[in-house]
mmCIF file of C-alpha atoms and ligand atoms in Angstrom:
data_model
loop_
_atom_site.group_PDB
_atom_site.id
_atom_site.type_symbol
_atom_site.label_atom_id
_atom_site.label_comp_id
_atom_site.label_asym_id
_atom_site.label_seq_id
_atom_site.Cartn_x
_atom_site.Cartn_y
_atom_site.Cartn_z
ATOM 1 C CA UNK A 7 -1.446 -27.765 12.766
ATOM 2 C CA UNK A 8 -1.875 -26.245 16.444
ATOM 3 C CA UNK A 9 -0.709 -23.247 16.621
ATOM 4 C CA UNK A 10 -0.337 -20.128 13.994
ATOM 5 C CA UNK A 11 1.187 -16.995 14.435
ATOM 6 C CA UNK A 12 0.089 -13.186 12.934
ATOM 7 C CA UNK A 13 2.241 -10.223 12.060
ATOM 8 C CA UNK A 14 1.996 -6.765 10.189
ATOM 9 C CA UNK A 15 4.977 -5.557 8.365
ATOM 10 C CA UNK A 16 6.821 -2.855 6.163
ATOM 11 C CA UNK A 17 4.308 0.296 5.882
ATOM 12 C CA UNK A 18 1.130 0.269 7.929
ATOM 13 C CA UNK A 19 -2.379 0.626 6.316
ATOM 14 C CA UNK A 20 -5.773 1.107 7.259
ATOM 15 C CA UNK A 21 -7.478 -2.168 7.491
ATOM 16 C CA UNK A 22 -4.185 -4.156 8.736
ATOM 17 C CA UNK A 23 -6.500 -3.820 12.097
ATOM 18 C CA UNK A 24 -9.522 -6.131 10.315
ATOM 19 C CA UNK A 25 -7.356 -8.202 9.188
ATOM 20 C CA UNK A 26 -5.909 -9.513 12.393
ATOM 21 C CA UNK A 27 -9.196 -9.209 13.681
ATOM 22 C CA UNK A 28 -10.477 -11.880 10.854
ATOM 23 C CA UNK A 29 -7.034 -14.217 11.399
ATOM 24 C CA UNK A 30 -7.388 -14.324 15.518
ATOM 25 C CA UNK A 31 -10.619 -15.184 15.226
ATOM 26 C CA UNK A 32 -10.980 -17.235 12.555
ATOM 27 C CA UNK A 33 -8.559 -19.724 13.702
ATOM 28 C CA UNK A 34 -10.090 -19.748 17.345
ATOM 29 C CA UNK A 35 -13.344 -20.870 15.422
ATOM 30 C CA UNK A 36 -11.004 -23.780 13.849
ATOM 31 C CA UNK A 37 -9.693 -24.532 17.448
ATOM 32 C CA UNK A 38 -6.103 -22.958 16.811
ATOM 33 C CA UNK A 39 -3.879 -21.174 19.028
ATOM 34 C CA UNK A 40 -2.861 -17.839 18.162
ATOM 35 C CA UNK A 41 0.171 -16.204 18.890
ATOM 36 C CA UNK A 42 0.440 -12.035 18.080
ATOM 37 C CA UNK A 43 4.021 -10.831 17.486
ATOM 38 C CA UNK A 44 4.870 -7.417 17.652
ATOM 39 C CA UNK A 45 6.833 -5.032 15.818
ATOM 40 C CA UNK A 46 7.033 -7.652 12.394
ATOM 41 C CA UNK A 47 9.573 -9.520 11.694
ATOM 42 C CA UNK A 48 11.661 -7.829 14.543
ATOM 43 C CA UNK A 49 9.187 -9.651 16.930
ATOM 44 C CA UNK A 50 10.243 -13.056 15.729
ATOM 45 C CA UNK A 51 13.886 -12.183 15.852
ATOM 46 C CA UNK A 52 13.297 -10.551 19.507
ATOM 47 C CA UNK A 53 10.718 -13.195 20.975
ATOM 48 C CA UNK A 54 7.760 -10.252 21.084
ATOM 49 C CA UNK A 55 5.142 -12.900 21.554
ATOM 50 C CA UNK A 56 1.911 -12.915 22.878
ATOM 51 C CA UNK A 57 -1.389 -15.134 23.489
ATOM 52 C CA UNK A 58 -4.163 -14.136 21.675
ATOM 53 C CA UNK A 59 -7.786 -15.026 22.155
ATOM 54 C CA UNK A 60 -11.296 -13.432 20.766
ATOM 55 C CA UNK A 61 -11.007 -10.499 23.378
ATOM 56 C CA UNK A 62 -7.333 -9.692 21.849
ATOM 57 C CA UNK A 63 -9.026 -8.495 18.861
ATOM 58 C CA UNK A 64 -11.728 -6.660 20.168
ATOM 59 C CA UNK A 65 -12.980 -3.397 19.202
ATOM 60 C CA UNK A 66 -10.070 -2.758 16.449
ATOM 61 C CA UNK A 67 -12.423 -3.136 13.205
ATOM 62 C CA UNK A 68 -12.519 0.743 12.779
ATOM 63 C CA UNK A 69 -9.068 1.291 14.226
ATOM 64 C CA UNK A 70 -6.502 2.364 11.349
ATOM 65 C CA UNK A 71 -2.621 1.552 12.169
ATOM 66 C CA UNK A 72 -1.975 -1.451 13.790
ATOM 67 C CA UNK A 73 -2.422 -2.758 16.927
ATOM 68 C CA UNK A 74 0.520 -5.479 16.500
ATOM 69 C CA UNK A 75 2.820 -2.466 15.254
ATOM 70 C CA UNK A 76 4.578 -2.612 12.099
ATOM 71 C CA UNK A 77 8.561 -2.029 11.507
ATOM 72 C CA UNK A 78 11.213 -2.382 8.807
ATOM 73 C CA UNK A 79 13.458 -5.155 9.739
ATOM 74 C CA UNK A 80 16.914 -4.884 8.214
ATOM 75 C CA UNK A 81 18.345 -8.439 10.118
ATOM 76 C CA UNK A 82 15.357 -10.307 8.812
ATOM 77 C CA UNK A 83 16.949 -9.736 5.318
ATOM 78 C CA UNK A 84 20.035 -11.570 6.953
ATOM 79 C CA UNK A 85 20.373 -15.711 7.360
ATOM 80 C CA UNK A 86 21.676 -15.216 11.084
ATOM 81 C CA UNK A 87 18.788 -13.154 11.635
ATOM 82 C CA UNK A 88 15.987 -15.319 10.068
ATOM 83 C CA UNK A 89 17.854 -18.194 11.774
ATOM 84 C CA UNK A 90 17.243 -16.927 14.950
ATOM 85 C CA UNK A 91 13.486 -16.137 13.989
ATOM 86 C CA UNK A 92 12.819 -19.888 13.041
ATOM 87 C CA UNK A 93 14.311 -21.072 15.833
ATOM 88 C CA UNK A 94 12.059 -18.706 18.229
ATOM 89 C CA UNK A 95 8.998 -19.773 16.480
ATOM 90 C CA UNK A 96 9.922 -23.812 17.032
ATOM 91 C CA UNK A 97 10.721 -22.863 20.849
ATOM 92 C CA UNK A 98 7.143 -21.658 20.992
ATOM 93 C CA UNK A 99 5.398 -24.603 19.029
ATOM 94 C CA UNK A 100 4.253 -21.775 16.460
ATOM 95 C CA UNK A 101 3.230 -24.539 12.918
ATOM 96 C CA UNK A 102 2.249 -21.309 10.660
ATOM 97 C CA UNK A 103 2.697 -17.679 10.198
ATOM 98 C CA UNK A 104 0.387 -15.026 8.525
ATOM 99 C CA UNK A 105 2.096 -11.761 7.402
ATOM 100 C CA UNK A 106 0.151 -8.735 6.362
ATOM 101 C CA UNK A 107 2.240 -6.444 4.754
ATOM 102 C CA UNK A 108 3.592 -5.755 1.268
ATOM 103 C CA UNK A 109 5.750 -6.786 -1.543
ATOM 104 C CA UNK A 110 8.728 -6.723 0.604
ATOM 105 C CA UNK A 111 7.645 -8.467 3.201
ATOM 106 C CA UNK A 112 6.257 -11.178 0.489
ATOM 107 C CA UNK A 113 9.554 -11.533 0.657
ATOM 108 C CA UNK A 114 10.139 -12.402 3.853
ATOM 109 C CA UNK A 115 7.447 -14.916 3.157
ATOM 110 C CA UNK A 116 8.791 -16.615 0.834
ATOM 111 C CA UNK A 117 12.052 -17.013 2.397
ATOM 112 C CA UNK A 118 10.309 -19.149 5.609
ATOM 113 C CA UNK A 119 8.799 -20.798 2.777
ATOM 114 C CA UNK A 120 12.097 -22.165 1.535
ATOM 115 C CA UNK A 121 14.478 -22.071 4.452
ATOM 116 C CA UNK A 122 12.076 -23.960 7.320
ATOM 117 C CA UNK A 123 9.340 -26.123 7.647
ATOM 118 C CA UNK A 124 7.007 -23.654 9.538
ATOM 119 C CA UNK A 125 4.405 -22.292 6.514
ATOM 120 C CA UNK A 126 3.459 -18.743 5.869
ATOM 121 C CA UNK A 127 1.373 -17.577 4.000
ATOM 122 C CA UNK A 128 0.418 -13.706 2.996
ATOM 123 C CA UNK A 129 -2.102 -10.810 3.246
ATOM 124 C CA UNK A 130 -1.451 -7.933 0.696
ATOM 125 C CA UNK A 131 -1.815 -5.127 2.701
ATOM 126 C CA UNK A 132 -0.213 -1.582 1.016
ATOM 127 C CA UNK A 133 -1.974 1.977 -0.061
ATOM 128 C CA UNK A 134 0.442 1.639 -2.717
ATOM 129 C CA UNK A 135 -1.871 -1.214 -4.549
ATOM 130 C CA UNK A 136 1.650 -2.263 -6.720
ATOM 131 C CA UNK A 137 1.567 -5.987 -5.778
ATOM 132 C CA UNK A 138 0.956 -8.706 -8.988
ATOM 133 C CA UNK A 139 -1.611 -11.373 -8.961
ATOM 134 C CA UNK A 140 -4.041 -8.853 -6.811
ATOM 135 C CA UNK A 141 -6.347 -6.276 -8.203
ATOM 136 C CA UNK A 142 -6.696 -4.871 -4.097
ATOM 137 C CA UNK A 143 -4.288 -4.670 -1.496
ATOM 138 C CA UNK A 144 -5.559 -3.587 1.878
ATOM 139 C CA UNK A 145 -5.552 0.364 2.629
ATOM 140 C CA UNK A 146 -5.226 1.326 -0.985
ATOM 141 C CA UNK A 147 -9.414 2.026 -0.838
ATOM 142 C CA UNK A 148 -8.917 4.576 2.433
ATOM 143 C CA UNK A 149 -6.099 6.258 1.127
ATOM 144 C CA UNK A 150 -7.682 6.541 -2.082
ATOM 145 C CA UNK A 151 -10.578 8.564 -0.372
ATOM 146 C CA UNK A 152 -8.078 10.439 2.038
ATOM 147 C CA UNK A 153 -6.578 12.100 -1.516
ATOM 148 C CA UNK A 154 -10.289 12.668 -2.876
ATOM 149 C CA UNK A 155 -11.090 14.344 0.532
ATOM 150 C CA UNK A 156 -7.775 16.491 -0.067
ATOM 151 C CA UNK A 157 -8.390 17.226 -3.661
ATOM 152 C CA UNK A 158 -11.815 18.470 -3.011
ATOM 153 C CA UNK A 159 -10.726 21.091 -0.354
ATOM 154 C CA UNK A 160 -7.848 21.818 -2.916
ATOM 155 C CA UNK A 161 -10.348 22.189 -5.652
ATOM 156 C CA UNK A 162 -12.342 24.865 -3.460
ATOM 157 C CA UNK A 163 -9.273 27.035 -3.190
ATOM 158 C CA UNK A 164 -7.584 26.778 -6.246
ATOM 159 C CA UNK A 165 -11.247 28.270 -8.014
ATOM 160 C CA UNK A 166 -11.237 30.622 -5.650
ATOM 161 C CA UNK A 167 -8.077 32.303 -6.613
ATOM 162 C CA UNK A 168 -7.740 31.040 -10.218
ATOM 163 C CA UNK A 169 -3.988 28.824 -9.341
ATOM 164 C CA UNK A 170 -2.698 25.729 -10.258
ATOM 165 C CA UNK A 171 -2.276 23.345 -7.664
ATOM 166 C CA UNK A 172 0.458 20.371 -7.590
ATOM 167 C CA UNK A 173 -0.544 17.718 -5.182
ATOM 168 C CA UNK A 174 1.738 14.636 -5.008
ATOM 169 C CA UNK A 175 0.264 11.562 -3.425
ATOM 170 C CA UNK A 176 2.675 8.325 -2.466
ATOM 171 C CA UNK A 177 2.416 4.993 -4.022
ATOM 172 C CA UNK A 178 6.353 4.540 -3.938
ATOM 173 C CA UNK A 179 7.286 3.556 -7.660
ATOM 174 C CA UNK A 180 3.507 3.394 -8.025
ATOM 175 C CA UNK A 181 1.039 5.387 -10.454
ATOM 176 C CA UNK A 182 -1.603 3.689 -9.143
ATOM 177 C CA UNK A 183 -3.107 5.850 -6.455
ATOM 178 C CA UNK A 184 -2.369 9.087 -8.143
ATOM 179 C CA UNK A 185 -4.151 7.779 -11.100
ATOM 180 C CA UNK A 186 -7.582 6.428 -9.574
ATOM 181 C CA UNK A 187 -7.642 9.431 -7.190
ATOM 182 C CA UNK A 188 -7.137 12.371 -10.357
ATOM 183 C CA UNK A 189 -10.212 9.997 -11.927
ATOM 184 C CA UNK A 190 -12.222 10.413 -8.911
ATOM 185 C CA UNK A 191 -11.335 13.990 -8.050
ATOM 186 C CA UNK A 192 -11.440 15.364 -11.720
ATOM 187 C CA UNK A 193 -7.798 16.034 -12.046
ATOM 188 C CA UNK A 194 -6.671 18.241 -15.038
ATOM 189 C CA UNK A 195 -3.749 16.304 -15.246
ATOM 190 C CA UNK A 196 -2.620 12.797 -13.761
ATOM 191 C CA UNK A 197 1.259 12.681 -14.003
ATOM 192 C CA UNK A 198 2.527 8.987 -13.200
ATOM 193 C CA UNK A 199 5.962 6.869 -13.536
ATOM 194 C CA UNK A 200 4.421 4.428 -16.044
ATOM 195 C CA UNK A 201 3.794 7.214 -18.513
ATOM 196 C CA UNK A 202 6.083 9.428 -20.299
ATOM 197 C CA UNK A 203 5.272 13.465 -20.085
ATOM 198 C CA UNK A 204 7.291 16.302 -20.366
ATOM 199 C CA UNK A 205 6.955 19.217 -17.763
ATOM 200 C CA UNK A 206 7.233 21.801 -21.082
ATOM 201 C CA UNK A 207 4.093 19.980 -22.515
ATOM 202 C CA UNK A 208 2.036 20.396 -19.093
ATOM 203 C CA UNK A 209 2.723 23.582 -18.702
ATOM 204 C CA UNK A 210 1.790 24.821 -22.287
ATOM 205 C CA UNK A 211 -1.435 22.615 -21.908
ATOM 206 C CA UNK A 212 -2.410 24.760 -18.172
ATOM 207 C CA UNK A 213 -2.544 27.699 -20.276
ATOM 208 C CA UNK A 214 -4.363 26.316 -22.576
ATOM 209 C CA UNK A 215 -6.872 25.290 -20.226
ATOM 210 C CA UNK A 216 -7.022 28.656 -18.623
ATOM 211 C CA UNK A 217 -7.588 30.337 -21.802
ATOM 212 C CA UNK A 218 -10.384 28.177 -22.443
ATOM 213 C CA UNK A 219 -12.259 29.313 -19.263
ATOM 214 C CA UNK A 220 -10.949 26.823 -16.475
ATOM 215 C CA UNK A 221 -10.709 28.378 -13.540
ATOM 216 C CA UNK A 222 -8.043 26.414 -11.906
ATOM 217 C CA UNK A 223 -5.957 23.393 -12.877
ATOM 218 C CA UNK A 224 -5.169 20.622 -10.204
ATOM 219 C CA UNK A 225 -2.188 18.528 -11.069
ATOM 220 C CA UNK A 226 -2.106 14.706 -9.127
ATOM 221 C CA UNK A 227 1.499 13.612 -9.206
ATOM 222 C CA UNK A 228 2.588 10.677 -8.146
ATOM 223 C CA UNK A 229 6.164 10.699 -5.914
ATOM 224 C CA UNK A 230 7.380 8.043 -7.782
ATOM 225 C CA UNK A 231 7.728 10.451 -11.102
ATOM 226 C CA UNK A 232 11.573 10.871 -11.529
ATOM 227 C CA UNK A 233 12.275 10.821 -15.465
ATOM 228 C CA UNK A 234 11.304 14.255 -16.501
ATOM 229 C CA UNK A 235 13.677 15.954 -14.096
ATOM 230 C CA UNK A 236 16.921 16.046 -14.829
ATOM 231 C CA UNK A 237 17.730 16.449 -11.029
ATOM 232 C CA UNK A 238 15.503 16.226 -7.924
ATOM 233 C CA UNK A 239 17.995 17.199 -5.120
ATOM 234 C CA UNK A 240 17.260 20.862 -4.970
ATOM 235 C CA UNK A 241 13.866 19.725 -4.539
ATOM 236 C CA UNK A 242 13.939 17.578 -1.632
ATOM 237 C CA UNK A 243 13.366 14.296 -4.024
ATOM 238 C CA UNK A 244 10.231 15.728 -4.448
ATOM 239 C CA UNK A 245 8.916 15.752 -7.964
ATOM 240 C CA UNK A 246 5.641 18.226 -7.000
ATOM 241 C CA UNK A 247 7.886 20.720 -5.872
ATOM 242 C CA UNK A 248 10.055 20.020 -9.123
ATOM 243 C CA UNK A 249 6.897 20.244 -11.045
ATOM 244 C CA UNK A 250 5.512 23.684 -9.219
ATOM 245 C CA UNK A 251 8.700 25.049 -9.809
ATOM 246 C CA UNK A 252 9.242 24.361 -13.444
ATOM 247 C CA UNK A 253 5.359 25.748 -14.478
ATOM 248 C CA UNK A 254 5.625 28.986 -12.274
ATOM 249 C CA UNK A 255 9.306 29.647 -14.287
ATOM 250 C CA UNK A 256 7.508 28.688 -17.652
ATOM 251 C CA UNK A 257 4.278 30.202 -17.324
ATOM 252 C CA UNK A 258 4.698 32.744 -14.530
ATOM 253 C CA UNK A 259 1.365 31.812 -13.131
ATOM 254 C CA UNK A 260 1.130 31.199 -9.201
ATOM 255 C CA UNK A 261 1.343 27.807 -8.384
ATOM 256 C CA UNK A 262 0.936 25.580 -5.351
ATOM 257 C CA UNK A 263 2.505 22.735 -4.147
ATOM 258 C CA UNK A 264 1.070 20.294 -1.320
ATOM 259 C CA UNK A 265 2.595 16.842 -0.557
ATOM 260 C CA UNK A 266 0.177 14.701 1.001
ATOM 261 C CA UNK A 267 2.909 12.494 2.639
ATOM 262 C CA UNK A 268 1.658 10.170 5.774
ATOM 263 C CA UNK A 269 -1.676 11.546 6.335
ATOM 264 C CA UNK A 270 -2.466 8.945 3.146
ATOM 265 C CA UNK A 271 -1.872 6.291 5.803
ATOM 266 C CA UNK A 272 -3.669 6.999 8.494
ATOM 267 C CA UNK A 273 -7.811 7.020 9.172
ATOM 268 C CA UNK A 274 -10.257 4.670 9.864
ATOM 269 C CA UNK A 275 -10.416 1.833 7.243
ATOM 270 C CA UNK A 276 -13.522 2.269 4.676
ATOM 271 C CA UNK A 277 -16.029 -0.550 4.837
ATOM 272 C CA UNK A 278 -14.087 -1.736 1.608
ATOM 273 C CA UNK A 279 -11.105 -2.455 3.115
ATOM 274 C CA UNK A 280 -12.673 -3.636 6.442
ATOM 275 C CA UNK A 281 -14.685 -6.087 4.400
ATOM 276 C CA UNK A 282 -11.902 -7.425 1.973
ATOM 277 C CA UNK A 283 -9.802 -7.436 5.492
ATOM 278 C CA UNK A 284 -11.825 -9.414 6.758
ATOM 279 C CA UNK A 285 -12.464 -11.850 3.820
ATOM 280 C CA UNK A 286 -8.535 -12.342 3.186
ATOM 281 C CA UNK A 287 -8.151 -13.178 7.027
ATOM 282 C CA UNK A 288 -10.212 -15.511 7.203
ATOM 283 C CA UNK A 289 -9.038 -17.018 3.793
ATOM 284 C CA UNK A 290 -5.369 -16.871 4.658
ATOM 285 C CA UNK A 291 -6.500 -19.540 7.571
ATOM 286 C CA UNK A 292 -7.981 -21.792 5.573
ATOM 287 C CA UNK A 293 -5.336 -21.977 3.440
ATOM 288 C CA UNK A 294 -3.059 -22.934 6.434
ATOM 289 C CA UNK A 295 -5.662 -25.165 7.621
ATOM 290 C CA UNK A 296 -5.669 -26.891 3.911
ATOM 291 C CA UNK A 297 -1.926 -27.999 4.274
ATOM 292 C CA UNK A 298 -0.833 -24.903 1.661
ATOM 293 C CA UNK A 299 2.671 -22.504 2.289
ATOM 294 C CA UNK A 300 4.019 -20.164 0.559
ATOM 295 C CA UNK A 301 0.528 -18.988 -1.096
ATOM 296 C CA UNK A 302 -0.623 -15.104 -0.771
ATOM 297 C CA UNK A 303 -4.384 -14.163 -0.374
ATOM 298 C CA UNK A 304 -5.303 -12.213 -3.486
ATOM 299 C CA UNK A 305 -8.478 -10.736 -4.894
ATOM 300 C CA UNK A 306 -9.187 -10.748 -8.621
ATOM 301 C CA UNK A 307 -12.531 -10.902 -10.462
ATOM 302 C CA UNK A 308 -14.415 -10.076 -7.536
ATOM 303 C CA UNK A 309 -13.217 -12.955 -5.126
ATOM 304 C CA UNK A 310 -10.829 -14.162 -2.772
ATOM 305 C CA UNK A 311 -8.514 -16.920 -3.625
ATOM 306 C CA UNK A 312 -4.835 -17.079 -3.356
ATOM 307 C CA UNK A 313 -1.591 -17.594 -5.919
ATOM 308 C CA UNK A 314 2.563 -18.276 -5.185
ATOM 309 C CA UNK A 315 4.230 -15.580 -3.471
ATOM 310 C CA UNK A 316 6.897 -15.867 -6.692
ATOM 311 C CA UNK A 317 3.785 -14.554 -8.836
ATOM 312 C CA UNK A 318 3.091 -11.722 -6.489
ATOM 313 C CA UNK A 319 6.117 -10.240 -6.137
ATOM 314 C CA UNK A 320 8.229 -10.731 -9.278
ATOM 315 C CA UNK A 321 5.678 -9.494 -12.137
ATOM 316 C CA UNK A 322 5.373 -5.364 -11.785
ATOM 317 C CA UNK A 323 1.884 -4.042 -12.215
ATOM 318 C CA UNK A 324 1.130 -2.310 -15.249
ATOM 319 C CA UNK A 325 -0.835 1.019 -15.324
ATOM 320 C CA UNK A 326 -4.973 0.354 -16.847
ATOM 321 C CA UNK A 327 -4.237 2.623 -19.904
ATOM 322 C CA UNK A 328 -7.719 2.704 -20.353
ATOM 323 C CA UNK A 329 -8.407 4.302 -16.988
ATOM 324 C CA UNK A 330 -5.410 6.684 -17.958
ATOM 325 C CA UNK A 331 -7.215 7.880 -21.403
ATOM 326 C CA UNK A 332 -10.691 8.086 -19.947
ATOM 327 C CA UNK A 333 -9.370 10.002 -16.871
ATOM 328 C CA UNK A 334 -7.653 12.469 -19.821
ATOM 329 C CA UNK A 335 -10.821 12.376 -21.726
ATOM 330 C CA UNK A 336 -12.883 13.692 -18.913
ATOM 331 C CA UNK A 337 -10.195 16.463 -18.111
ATOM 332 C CA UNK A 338 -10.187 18.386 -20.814
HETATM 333 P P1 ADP B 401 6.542 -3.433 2.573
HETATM 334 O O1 ADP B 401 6.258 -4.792 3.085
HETATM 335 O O2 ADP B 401 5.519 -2.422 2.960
HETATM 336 O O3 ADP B 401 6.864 -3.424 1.092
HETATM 337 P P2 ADP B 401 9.405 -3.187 3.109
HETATM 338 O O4 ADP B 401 9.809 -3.276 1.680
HETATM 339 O O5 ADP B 401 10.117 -2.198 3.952
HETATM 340 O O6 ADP B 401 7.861 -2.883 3.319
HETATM 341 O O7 ADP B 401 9.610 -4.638 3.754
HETATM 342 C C1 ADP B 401 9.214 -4.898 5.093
HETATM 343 C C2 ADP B 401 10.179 -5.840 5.739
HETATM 344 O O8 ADP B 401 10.160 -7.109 5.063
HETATM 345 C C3 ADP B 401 11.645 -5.433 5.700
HETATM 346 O O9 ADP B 401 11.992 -4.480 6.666
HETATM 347 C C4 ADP B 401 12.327 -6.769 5.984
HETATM 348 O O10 ADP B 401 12.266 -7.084 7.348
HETATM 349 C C5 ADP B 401 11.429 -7.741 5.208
HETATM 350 N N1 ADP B 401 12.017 -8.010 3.894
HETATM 351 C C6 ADP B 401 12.035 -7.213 2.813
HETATM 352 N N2 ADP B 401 12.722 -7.771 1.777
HETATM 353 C C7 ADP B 401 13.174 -8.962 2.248
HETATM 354 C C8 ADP B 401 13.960 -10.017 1.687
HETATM 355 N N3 ADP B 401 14.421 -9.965 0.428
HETATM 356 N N4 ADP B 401 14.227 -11.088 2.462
HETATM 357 C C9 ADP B 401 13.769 -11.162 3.720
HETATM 358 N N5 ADP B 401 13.019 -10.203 4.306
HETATM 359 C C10 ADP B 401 12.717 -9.120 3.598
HETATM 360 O O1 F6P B 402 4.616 1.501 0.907
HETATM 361 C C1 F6P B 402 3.825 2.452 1.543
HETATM 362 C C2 F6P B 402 4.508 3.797 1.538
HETATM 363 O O2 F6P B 402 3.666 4.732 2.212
HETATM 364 C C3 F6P B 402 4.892 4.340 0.156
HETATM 365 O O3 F6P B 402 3.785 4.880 -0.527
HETATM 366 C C4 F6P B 402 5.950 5.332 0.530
HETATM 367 O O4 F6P B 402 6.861 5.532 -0.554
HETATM 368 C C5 F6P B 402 6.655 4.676 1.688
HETATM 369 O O5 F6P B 402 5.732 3.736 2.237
HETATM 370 C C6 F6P B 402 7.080 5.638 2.760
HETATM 371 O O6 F6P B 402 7.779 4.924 3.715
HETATM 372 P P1 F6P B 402 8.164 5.500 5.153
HETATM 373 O O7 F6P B 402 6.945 5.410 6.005
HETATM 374 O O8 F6P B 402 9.251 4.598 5.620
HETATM 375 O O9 F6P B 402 8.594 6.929 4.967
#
């Protein structure tokens, strides 16, 4: 092997920008040629190539985004596309790929894997943390702290006046991050996809809270929550709005709805992410290096190592239940 390749795809996340950092320079140490490609998997179909050498990398460690750019590719998901993408990456001598990105564009992965000879291998790199086989993805650690940072201001206001607040944090079809954020940030309630709740039973439990003494009740919902509404259009698809809606009808207390959206993406990466970044970069090279394909990085137990893509992408993640009852425990 001479030459590898690097890429970011799907949704960006902070710590994509270690990553690449760790790949470039990781296989210069191993004598390899690096090639950057822009724009994901586009950038194979389109030829976005370019040379990359230690200085390429420089000074992106705290930078969130990415520097390669990111896209959703819709002709990668076609044979006449990805044909044209292995073919570019033979004209340019290019032996391996790396892809940082998530569960769809495992995908990709594993479609190189069995359709050409060139090996790739992956990074999990999502906020939404929802890949198998990995207890981290990269970015799930800054957006995690973004929503803390959020809920704490919320928190301030919301005693102030005595309200209920909704806040509804991504994570596509994800509890994850609305569950370890509403542990962190003392959530009254944590409402996720995994775990059946009624809005009725919410509400009656707010006033119930109030009437104890709280003096405000902050509600984390997850946007992937779609069951307990019969109908999300009016709402924008939005199941915080749906939620605010439904408890200032039933209780007729004010309540306030704030969708965090894409400000969960953004920032500079935490020194967690930067350092598991940095440590699945580097071991997504050797892997290359040690003749593997078709292997993504993970991290479980507290170290790096690596399983099939089929194992990261085909099992769902399940919610820690035990997280979810402490996290209720400490609410009430
Ligand atoms: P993420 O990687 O963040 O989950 P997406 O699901 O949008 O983001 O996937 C990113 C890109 O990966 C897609 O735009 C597409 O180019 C590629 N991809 C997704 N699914 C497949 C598939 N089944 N086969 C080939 N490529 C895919
Ligand atoms: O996968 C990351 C993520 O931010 C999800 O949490 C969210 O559902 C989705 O991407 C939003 O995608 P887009 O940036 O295309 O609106």
């Amino acid at each position: 092997m001479k030459k590898i390749a690097v890429l970011t795809s799907g949704g960006d996340a902070p710590g994509m920008n270690p990553a690449i950092r760790s790949v470039a320079r990781t296989a210069i140490f191993y004598n390899l040629e690096v090639v950057g490609v822009k724009h994901g998997y586009e950038g194979l179909i389109n030829k976005d190539f370019f040379p990359m050498n230690r200085g390429s990398v420089a000074d992106i460690i705290q930078r969130g985004g990415t520097v390669l750019l990111s896209a959703r590719c819709e002709e990668f998901k076609t044979e006449e596309g990805r044909k044209k993408a292995y073919k570019n990456m033979r004209d340019e001598n290019i032996d391996a790929l790396v892809v940082i990105g998530g569960d769809g564009s495992l995908r990709g992965v594993q479609k190189i894997n069995q359709e050409s000879e060139i090996r790739a291998v992956g990074i999990p790199a999502t906020i939404d943390n929802d890949l198998s086989c990995t207890d981290y993805t990269i970015g799930v650690d800054t957006a995690m702290n973004t929503i803390l940072d959020a809920v704490n201001k919320i928190r301030d206001t919301a005693t102030s006046h005595e309200r209920t607040f909704v806040i509804e944090c991504m994570g596509r079809d994800s509890g994850y991050l609305a569950l370890m954020a509403g542990l962190a940030g003392g959530a009254e309630f944590i409402l996720v996809p995994e775990i059946d709740f009624t809005p009725q039973e919410v509400s009656e439990r707010i006033v119930q809270g109030f009437e104890r003494g709280k003096l405000h009740s902050l509600i984390l919902i997850a946007e992937g929550v779609k069951a307990p509404f019969a109908d999300l259009t009016g709402y924008n698809g939005s199941p915080g709005l749906a939620m605010g809606e439904l408890i200032r009808e039933s209780t007729g207390m004010e309540t306030r709805v704030t969708i965090l959206g894409h400000l969960q993406r953004g920032g500079s990466p935490t020194a967690t992410d930067r350092i598991i970044a940095s440590r699945m970069g580097a071991e997504a090279v050797e892997i290359l290096i040690e003749g593997e394909r078709n292997k993504m990085v993970n991290y479980k137990d507290n170290s790096i190592g690596s399983c099939s893509i089929e194992d990261s992408i085909e099992k769902v993640q399940q919610i820690d239940m035990d997280i979810y009852n402490l996290a209720s425990i400490l609410s009430m």
